[in-house]
mmCIF file of C-alpha atoms in Angstrom:
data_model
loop_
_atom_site.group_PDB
_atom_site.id
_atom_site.type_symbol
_atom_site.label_atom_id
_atom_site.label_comp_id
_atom_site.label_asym_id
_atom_site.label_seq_id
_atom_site.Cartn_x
_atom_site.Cartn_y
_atom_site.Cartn_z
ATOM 1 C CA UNK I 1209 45.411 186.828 68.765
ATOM 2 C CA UNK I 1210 46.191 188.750 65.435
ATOM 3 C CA UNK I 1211 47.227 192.208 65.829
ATOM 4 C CA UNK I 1212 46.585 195.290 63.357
ATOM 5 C CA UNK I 1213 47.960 198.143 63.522
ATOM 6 C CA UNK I 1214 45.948 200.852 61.468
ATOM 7 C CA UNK I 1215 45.335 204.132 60.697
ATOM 8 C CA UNK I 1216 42.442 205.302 58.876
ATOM 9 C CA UNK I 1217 42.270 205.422 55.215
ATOM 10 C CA UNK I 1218 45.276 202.989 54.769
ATOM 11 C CA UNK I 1219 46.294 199.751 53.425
ATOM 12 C CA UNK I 1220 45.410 198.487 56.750
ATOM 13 C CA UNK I 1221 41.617 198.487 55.807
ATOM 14 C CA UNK I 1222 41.682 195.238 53.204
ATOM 15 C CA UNK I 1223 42.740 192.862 56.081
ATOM 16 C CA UNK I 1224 41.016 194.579 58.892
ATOM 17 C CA UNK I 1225 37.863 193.718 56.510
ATOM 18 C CA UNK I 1226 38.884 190.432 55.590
ATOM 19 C CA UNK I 1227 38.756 189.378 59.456
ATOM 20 C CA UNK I 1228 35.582 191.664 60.302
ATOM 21 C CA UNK I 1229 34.039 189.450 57.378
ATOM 22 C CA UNK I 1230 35.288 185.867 58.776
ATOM 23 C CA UNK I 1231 34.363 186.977 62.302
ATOM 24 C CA UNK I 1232 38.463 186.244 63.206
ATOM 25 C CA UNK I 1233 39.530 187.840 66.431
ATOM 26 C CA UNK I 1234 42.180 190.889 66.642
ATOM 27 C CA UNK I 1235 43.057 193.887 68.429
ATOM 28 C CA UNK I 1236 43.398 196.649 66.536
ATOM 29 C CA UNK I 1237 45.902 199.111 67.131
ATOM 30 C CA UNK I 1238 45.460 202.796 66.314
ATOM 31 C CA UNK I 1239 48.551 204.722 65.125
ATOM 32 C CA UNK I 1240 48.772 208.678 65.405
ATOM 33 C CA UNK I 1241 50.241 210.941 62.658
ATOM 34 C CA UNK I 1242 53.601 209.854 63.964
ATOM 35 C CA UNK I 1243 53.452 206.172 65.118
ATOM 36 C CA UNK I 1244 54.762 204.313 62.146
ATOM 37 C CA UNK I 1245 58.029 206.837 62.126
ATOM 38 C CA UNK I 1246 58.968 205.432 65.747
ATOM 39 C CA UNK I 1247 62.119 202.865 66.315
ATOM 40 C CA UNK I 1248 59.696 200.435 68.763
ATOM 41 C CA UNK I 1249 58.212 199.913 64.824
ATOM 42 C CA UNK I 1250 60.601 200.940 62.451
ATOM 43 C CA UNK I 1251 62.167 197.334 64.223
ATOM 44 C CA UNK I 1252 59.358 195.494 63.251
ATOM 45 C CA UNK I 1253 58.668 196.941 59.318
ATOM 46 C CA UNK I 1254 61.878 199.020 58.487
ATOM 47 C CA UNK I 1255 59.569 200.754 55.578
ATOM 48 C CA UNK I 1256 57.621 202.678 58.124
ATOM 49 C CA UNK I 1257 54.888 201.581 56.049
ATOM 50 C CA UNK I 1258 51.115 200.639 57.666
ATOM 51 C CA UNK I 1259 49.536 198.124 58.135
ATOM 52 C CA UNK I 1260 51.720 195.866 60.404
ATOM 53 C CA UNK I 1261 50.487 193.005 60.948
ATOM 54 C CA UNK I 1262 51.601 190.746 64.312
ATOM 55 C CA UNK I 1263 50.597 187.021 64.314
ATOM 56 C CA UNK I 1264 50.255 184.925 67.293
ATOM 57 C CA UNK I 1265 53.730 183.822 67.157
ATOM 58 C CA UNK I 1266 54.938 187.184 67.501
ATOM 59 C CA UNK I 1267 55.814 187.279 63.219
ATOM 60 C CA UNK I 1268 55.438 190.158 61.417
ATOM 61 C CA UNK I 1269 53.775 190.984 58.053
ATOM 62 C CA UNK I 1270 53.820 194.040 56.161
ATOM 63 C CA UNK I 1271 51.811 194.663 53.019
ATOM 64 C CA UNK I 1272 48.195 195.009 52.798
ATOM 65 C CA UNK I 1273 47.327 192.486 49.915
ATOM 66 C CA UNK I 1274 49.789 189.966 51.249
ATOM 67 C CA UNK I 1275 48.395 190.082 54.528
ATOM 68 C CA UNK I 1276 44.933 190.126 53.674
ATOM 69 C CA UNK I 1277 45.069 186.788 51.206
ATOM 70 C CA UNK I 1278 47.048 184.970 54.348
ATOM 71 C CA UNK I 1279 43.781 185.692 56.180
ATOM 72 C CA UNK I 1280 41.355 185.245 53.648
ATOM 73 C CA UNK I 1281 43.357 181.434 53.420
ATOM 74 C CA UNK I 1282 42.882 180.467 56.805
ATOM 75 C CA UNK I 1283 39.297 180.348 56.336
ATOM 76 C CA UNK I 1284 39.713 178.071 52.822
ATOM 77 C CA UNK I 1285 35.371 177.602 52.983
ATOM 78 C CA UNK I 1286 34.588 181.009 52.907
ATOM 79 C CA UNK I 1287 35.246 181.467 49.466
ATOM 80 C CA UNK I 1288 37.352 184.944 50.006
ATOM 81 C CA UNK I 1289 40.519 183.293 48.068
ATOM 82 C CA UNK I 1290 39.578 180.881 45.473
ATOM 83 C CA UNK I 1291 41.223 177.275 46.038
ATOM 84 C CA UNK I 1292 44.020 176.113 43.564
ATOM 85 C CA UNK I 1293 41.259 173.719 41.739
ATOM 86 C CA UNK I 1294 39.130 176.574 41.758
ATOM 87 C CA UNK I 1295 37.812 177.799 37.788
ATOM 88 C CA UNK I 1296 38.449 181.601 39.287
ATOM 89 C CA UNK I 1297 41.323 180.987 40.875
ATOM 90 C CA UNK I 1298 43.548 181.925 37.879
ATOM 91 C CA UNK I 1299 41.377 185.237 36.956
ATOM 92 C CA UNK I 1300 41.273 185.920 40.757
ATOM 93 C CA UNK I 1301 45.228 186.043 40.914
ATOM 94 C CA UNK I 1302 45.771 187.615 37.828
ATOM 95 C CA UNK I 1303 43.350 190.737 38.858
ATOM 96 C CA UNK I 1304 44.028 190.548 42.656
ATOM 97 C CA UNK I 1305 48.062 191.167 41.885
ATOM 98 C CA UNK I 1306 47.033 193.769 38.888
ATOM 99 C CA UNK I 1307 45.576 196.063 41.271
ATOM 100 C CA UNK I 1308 48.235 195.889 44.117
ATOM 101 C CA UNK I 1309 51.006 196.094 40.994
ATOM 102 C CA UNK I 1310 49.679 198.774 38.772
ATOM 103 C CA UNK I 1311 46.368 200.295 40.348
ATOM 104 C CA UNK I 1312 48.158 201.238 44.042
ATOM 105 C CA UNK I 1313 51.494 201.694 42.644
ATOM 106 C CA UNK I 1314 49.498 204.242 40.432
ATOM 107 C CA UNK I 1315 47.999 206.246 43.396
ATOM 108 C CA UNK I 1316 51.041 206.166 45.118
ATOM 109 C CA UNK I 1317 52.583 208.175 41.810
ATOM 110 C CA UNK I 1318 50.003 210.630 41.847
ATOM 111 C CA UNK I 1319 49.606 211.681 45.579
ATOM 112 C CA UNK I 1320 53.204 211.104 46.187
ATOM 113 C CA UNK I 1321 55.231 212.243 43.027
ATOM 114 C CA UNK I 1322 57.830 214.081 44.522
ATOM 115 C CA UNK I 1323 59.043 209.556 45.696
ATOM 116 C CA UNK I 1324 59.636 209.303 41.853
ATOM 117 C CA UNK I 1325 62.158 211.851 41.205
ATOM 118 C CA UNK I 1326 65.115 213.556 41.705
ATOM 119 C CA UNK I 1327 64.475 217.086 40.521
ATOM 120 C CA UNK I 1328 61.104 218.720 42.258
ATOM 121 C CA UNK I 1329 60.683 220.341 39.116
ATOM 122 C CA UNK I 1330 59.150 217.167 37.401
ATOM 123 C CA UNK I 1331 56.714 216.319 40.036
ATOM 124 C CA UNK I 1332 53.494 217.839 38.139
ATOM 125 C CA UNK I 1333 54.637 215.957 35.047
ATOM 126 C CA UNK I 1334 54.624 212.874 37.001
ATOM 127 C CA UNK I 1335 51.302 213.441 38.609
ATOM 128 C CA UNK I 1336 49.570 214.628 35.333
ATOM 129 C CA UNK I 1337 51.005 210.830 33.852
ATOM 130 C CA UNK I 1338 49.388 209.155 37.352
ATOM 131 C CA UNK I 1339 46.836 210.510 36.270
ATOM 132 C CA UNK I 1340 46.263 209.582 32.750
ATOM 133 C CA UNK I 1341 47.387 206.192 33.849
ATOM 134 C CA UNK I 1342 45.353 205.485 36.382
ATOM 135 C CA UNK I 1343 42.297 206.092 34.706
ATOM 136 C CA UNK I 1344 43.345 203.881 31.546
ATOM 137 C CA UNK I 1345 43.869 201.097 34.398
ATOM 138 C CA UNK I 1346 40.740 201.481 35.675
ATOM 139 C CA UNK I 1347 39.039 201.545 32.513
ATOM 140 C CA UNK I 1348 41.037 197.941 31.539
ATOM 141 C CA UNK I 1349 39.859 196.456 35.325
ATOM 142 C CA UNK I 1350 36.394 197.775 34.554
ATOM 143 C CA UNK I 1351 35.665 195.265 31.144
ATOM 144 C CA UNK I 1352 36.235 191.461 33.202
ATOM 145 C CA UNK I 1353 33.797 192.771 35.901
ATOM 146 C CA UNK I 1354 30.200 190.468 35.747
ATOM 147 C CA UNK I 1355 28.408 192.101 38.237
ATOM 148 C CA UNK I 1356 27.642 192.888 40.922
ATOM 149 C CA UNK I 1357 30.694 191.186 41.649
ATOM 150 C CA UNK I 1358 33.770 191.268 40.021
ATOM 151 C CA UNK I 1359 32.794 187.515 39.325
ATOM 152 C CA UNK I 1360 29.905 187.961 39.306
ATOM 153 C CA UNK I 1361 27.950 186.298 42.285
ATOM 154 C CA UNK I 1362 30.488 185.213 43.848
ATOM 155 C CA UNK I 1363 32.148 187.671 46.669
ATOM 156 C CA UNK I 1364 36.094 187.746 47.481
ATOM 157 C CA UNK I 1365 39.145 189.534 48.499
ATOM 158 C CA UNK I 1366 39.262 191.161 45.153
ATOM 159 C CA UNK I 1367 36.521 193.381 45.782
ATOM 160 C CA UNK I 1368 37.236 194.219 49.041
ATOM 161 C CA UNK I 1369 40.786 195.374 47.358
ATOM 162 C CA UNK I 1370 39.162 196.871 44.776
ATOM 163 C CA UNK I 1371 36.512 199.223 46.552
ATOM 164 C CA UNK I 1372 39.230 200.399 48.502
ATOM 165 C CA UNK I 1373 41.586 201.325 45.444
ATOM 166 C CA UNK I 1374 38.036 203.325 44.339
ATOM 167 C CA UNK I 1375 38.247 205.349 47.443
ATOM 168 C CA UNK I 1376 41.824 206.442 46.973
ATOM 169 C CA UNK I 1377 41.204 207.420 43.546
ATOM 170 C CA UNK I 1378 41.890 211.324 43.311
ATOM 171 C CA UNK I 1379 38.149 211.887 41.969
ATOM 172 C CA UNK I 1380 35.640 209.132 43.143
ATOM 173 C CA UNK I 1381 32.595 209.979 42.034
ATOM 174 C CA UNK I 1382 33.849 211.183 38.240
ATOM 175 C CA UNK I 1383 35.491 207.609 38.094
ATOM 176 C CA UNK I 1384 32.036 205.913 39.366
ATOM 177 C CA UNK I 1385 29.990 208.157 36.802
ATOM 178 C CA UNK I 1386 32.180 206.501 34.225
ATOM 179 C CA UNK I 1387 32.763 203.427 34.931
ATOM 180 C CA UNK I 1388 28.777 201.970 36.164
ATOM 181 C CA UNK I 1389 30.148 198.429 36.858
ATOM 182 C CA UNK I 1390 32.385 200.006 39.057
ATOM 183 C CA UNK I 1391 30.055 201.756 41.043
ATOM 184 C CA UNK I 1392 27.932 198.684 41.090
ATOM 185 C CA UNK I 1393 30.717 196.804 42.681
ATOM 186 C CA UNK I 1394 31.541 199.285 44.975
ATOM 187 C CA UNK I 1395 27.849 199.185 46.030
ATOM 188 C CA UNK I 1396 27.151 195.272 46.292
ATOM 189 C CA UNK I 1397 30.639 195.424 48.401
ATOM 190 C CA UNK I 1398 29.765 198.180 50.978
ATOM 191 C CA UNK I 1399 25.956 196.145 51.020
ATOM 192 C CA UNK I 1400 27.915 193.878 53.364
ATOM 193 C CA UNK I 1401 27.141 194.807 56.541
ATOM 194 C CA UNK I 1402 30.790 193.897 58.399
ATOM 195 C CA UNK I 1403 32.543 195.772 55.096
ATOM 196 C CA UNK I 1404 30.575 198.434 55.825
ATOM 197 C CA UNK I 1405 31.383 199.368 59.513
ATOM 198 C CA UNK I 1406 35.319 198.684 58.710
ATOM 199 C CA UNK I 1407 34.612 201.740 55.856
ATOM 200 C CA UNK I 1408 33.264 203.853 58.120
ATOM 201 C CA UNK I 1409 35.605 203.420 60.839
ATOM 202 C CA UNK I 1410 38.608 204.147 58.488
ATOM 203 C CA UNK I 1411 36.858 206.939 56.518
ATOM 204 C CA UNK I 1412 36.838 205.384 53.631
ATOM 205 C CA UNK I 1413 33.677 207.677 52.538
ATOM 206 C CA UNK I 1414 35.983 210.843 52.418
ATOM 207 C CA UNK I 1415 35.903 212.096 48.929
ATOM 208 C CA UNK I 1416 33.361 209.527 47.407
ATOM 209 C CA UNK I 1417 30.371 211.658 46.645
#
C-alpha cells in the first residue's frame, strides 16, 4: 500500500486527490508542526519538504506534481494524464509543468521571501514582485482555459493542480472575481464529490471567500 504523508494545506493534497479520485488504496499519514524537521524523515526527503510519498517497495518520492502524474499513470483509462497519442497530451504537459514551474515557484516567493535573499531588507521588494507576477501568470493560464474544464469537458490532473494553486493564492476571491473561467474551474473541480472531501480535509477553503 501507498503511503502519504500530509499535512493540511500542502503539496500533499494533488496526489492525495488523485488516489481519492481513482479509488487507489493508502494510508495517510498526518504530520504535526514539527514532523517533516525530524531525522526518521529528513533520511527519507533531505528537503524536509511534504508530501513524502512511500511506495510499496519501500521507494520514496518527493514532489507533489511528480508524484501525483505517477499516480494519475497507473490508472492510464481514467483519463487523469493524457496518453502520449493523446491530441491534449502536449497542451496538458506544457500547462501541467507551467504551473508547478512558475505558478508555485511564485507563491513560494511571496509567502516565503526572506528564501530569496541575502539581506532581510529586500524581502518586501521581493514579495511586492511575487505579487505582480503571480497575478500576470494567472492572467496568461486563465486565456487556454475552455470551460468548465481547463479542456474543456474533459477532467485531469491539471485541474486538480490548478484549484489548489487558486487556494494558495494570497487573495482568492479578488483573483476569482477577475478571472470568471477561473472560478468556473475551480467550481466544476470541487463539483467532484471525492475532490471535494480531500479539500475539506486539508482546509483548502481557508481564505477562499
Amino acid at each position: 500500500m501507498y503511503k502519504l504523508y500530509w499535512r493540511e494545506r500542502t503539496g500533499a493534497f494533488a496526489p492525495a486527490a488523485v488516489m481519492e479520485e481513482l479509488g487507489i488504496r493508502y494510508e495517510g499519514i498526518h504530520l504535526d508542526e514539527q514532523g517533516h524537521t525530524t531525522a526518521e524523515f529528513r533520511a527519507k526527503n533531505p528537503m524536509a519538504q511534504i508530501p513524502l510519498f512511500i511506495l510499496p517497495d519501500g521507494s520514496a518520492m518527493t514532489e507533489s506534481g511528480a508524484i501525483a502524474l505517477y499516480l494519475a499513470e497507473t490508472e492510464p483509462d481514467s483519463g487523469l494524464a493524457p496518453l502520449p497519442n493523446d491530441p491534449i497530451r502536449a497542451p496538458f504537459l506544457r500547462w501541467y509543468m507551467f504551473a508547478q514551474v512558475n505558478l508555485y515557484e511564485t507563491n513560494l516567493r511571496y509567502f516565503y521571501a526572506d528564501r530569496y535573499i541575502s539581506d532581510a531588507a529586500g524581502a518586501d521588494g521581493v514579495k511586492r514582485a511575487a505579487a505582480e507576477r503571480f497575478d500576470r501568470l494567472w492572467d496568461m493560464t486563465a486565456t487556454a482555459i475552455q470551460g468548465p474544464f481547463y479542456f474543456g469537458a474533459r477532467f485531469t490532473l491539471l485541474d486538480i493542480y490548478l484549484a489548489m494553486l487558486v487556494a494558495w493564492h494570497f487573495d482568492p476571491p479578488a483573483l476569482l472575481k477577475r478571472q470568471p473561467r477561473i472560478a468556473k474551474l475551480v467550481d466544476a473541480t470541487l463539483a467532484r464529490p471525492a475532490i471535494a472531501e480531500v479539500w475539506k480535509r486539508y482546509n483548502m477553503h481557508q481564505r477562499m471567500g
